[in-house]
PDB file of C-alpha atoms in Angstrom:
ATOM      1  CA  GLN A1474      88.813 106.003 112.342  1.00 85.00           C
ATOM      2  CA  VAL A1475      87.425 102.937 110.471  1.00 89.00           C
ATOM      3  CA  GLN A1476      89.471  99.687 110.932  1.00 94.00           C
ATOM      4  CA  LEU A1477      89.475  97.173 108.304  1.00 96.00           C
ATOM      5  CA  VAL A1478      90.480  93.633 109.007  1.00 95.00           C
ATOM      6  CA  GLU A1479      91.092  91.012 106.031  1.00 95.00           C
ATOM      7  CA  SER A1480      91.034  87.279 106.394  1.00 94.00           C
ATOM      8  CA  GLY A1481      91.068  84.397 103.860  1.00 94.00           C
ATOM      9  CA  GLY A1482      94.312  84.560 102.038  1.00 93.00           C
ATOM     10  CA  GLY A1483      96.280  81.379 101.291  1.00 97.00           C
ATOM     11  CA  LEU A1484      97.901  78.929  98.952  1.00 97.00           C
ATOM     12  CA  VAL A1485      95.755  77.486  96.082  1.00 98.00           C
ATOM     13  CA  GLN A1486      96.226  75.601  93.131  1.00 98.00           C
ATOM     14  CA  PRO A1487      95.710  77.217  89.650  1.00 98.00           C
ATOM     15  CA  GLY A1488      91.746  76.803  88.973  1.00 98.00           C
ATOM     16  CA  GLY A1489      90.912  76.711  92.647  1.00 98.00           C
ATOM     17  CA  SER A1490      88.934  79.034  94.654  1.00 98.00           C
ATOM     18  CA  LEU A1491      89.586  81.310  97.617  1.00 98.00           C
ATOM     19  CA  ARG A1492      87.211  83.641  99.653  1.00 98.00           C
ATOM     20  CA  LEU A1493      88.481  86.974 101.086  1.00 98.00           C
ATOM     21  CA  SER A1494      86.546  88.726 103.709  1.00 97.00           C
ATOM     22  CA  CYS A1495      87.178  92.268 105.241  1.00 97.00           C
ATOM     23  CA  ALA A1496      85.472  93.452 108.455  1.00 96.00           C
ATOM     24  CA  ALA A1497      84.670  97.197 109.154  1.00 94.00           C
ATOM     25  CA  SER A1498      84.519  98.150 112.581  1.00 93.00           C
ATOM     26  CA  GLU A1499      82.116 101.266 111.905  1.00 85.00           C
ATOM     27  CA  ARG A1500      78.567 100.918 113.133  1.00 82.00           C
ATOM     28  CA  SER A1501      77.183 102.540 110.135  1.00 86.00           C
ATOM     29  CA  LEU A1502      78.515 102.135 106.441  1.00 90.00           C
ATOM     30  CA  SER A1503      75.910 104.260 104.850  1.00 90.00           C
ATOM     31  CA  GLY A1504      77.745 106.155 101.868  1.00 91.00           C
ATOM     32  CA  TYR A1505      80.867 104.188 102.222  1.00 94.00           C
ATOM     33  CA  THR A1506      82.655 102.109  99.429  1.00 96.00           C
ATOM     34  CA  LEU A1507      84.414  99.138 100.252  1.00 97.00           C
ATOM     35  CA  ALA A1508      87.152  97.804  97.666  1.00 98.00           C
ATOM     36  CA  TRP A1509      89.759  95.239  96.970  1.00 98.00           C
ATOM     37  CA  PHE A1510      93.182  96.104  95.587  1.00 98.00           C
ATOM     38  CA  ARG A1511      96.134  93.970  95.096  1.00 98.00           C
ATOM     39  CA  GLN A1512      99.944  94.385  94.680  1.00 98.00           C
ATOM     40  CA  ALA A1513     102.257  91.886  93.126  1.00 96.00           C
ATOM     41  CA  PRO A1514     106.073  92.039  93.801  1.00 92.00           C
ATOM     42  CA  GLY A1515     107.536  94.915  91.875  1.00 94.00           C
ATOM     43  CA  LYS A1516     104.186  96.111  90.314  1.00 96.00           C
ATOM     44  CA  GLU A1517     102.089  98.889  91.273  1.00 96.00           C
ATOM     45  CA  ARG A1518      98.766  98.241  93.598  1.00 97.00           C
ATOM     46  CA  GLU A1519      95.743  97.577  91.341  1.00 97.00           C
ATOM     47  CA  PHE A1520      92.089  97.808  91.699  1.00 98.00           C
ATOM     48  CA  VAL A1521      90.231  94.322  91.632  1.00 98.00           C
ATOM     49  CA  SER A1522      86.537  95.211  92.828  1.00 98.00           C
ATOM     50  CA  ALA A1523      84.506  97.392  94.761  1.00 98.00           C
ATOM     51  CA  ILE A1524      80.907  97.815  96.117  1.00 97.00           C
ATOM     52  CA  ARG A1525      78.924 100.472  97.392  1.00 96.00           C
ATOM     53  CA  TRP A1526      77.296  99.703 100.748  1.00 94.00           C
ATOM     54  CA  SER A1527      74.351 101.967 100.007  1.00 92.00           C
ATOM     55  CA  GLY A1528      72.607 100.174  97.004  1.00 89.00           C
ATOM     56  CA  GLY A1529      75.090  97.396  96.452  1.00 92.00           C
ATOM     57  CA  THR A1530      76.556  98.650  92.963  1.00 95.00           C
ATOM     58  CA  THR A1531      79.532  96.553  92.312  1.00 97.00           C
ATOM     59  CA  TYR A1532      82.430  97.192  90.124  1.00 97.00           C
ATOM     60  CA  TYR A1533      85.143  94.964  88.682  1.00 98.00           C
ATOM     61  CA  ALA A1534      88.692  95.005  87.092  1.00 97.00           C
ATOM     62  CA  ASP A1535      88.453  93.261  83.350  1.00 97.00           C
ATOM     63  CA  SER A1536      90.873  90.678  84.503  1.00 97.00           C
ATOM     64  CA  VAL A1537      88.673  89.362  86.911  1.00 98.00           C
ATOM     65  CA  LYS A1538      85.229  89.739  85.494  1.00 98.00           C
ATOM     66  CA  GLY A1539      83.419  86.678  85.620  1.00 97.00           C
ATOM     67  CA  ARG A1540      85.820  84.837  87.830  1.00 98.00           C
ATOM     68  CA  PHE A1541      85.528  87.091  91.038  1.00 98.00           C
ATOM     69  CA  ALA A1542      82.395  88.281  92.831  1.00 98.00           C
ATOM     70  CA  ILE A1543      82.042  90.846  95.478  1.00 98.00           C
ATOM     71  CA  SER A1544      79.274  90.901  98.145  1.00 97.00           C
ATOM     72  CA  LYS A1545      78.421  92.521 101.489  1.00 95.00           C
ATOM     73  CA  ASP A1546      77.304  91.139 104.637  1.00 93.00           C
ATOM     74  CA  ASN A1547      74.875  93.811 106.449  1.00 88.00           C
ATOM     75  CA  ALA A1548      74.938  91.898 109.832  1.00 89.00           C
ATOM     76  CA  GLN A1549      78.810  91.392 110.049  1.00 88.00           C
ATOM     77  CA  LYS A1550      79.460  94.854 108.288  1.00 92.00           C
ATOM     78  CA  ALA A1551      81.896  93.158 106.084  1.00 95.00           C
ATOM     79  CA  VAL A1552      82.433  92.592 102.535  1.00 97.00           C
ATOM     80  CA  ASN A1553      83.602  89.176 100.982  1.00 97.00           C
ATOM     81  CA  LEU A1554      85.390  88.519  97.632  1.00 98.00           C
ATOM     82  CA  GLN A1555      84.875  84.980  96.412  1.00 98.00           C
ATOM     83  CA  MET A1556      87.729  83.992  93.774  1.00 98.00           C
ATOM     84  CA  ASN A1557      87.270  81.220  91.357  1.00 98.00           C
ATOM     85  CA  SER A1558      89.213  79.885  88.572  1.00 98.00           C
ATOM     86  CA  LEU A1559      92.480  81.670  90.122  1.00 98.00           C
ATOM     87  CA  ARG A1560      95.466  81.961  87.971  1.00 98.00           C
ATOM     88  CA  PRO A1561      99.275  82.328  88.618  1.00 97.00           C
ATOM     89  CA  GLU A1562      98.860  86.058  87.769  1.00 97.00           C
ATOM     90  CA  ASP A1563      96.491  86.647  90.655  1.00 98.00           C
ATOM     91  CA  THR A1564      99.193  86.168  92.910  1.00 98.00           C
ATOM     92  CA  ALA A1565      99.717  89.176  95.162  1.00 98.00           C
ATOM     93  CA  VAL A1566      98.857  90.626  98.445  1.00 98.00           C
ATOM     94  CA  TYR A1567      94.893  91.793  98.692  1.00 98.00           C
ATOM     95  CA  TYR A1568      94.163  94.943 100.699  1.00 98.00           C
ATOM     96  CA  CYS A1569      90.861  95.942 101.726  1.00 98.00           C
ATOM     97  CA  ALA A1570      90.067  99.595 101.320  1.00 97.00           C
ATOM     98  CA  GLY A1571      87.293 101.857 102.297  1.00 96.00           C
ATOM     99  CA  SER A1572      86.200 105.344 102.187  1.00 95.00           C
ATOM    100  CA  TYR A1573      83.164 107.709 102.391  1.00 93.00           C
ATOM    101  CA  GLY A1574      82.237 109.774  99.548  1.00 87.00           C
ATOM    102  CA  VAL A1575      83.904 108.155  96.820  1.00 89.00           C
ATOM    103  CA  ILE A1576      82.505 109.018  93.531  1.00 88.00           C
ATOM    104  CA  VAL A1577      82.020 106.756  90.779  1.00 87.00           C
ATOM    105  CA  SER A1578      84.746 107.999  88.401  1.00 87.00           C
ATOM    106  CA  SER A1579      87.337 107.558  91.450  1.00 92.00           C
ATOM    107  CA  THR A1580      86.245 103.883  92.347  1.00 93.00           C
ATOM    108  CA  TYR A1581      89.258 102.455  90.781  1.00 95.00           C
ATOM    109  CA  ASN A1582      91.782 104.925  92.248  1.00 95.00           C
ATOM    110  CA  PRO A1583      93.544 103.600  95.454  1.00 95.00           C
ATOM    111  CA  ASN A1584      94.333 107.290  96.277  1.00 94.00           C
ATOM    112  CA  MET A1585      90.723 108.069  97.042  1.00 95.00           C
ATOM    113  CA  TYR A1586      90.560 105.561  99.967  1.00 96.00           C
ATOM    114  CA  ARG A1587      91.195 106.568 103.260  1.00 96.00           C
ATOM    115  CA  HIS A1588      91.011 103.349 105.249  1.00 96.00           C
ATOM    116  CA  TRP A1589      93.109 100.220 104.507  1.00 97.00           C
ATOM    117  CA  GLY A1590      93.554  96.685 105.842  1.00 96.00           C
ATOM    118  CA  GLN A1591      96.923  95.212 106.594  1.00 96.00           C
ATOM    119  CA  GLY A1592      96.678  92.902 103.625  1.00 96.00           C
ATOM    120  CA  THR A1593      96.404  89.204 103.032  1.00 97.00           C
ATOM    121  CA  GLN A1594      98.679  87.170 100.806  1.00 97.00           C
ATOM    122  CA  VAL A1595      97.169  85.242  98.012  1.00 98.00           C
ATOM    123  CA  THR A1596      99.466  82.689  96.144  1.00 98.00           C
ATOM    124  CA  VAL A1597      98.397  80.706  93.248  1.00 98.00           C
ATOM    125  CA  SER A1598     100.767  77.800  92.405  1.00 96.00           C
ATOM    126  CA  SER A1599     101.092  74.189  91.593  1.00 95.00           C
TER     127      SER A1599
END
């Protein structure tokens, strides 16, 4: 069972930046897709970004394109989400998710991910 541990959430003013990290316990992540989802109070969990460990293909929700950047750290077996130009509507609990064998068309679907982190709160407020 792969364990995912997130870190890096917090409170930031609008326009500010935060960096989230997600460390995976698995020794080999070949064929693994790691993604970030978020859930605001009273709303459904929504896709934010994803990266395929093999090849490094990245995916972004339209709402975060140009502001967020996902990257992987091979040595640390971790994925990072750099969030810039944060807006109040980015406020949510951010979850790291991962799974093997996620096909491209299912990248945005939270039901396709088997492993989940505990979540980290991101609050954007003045």
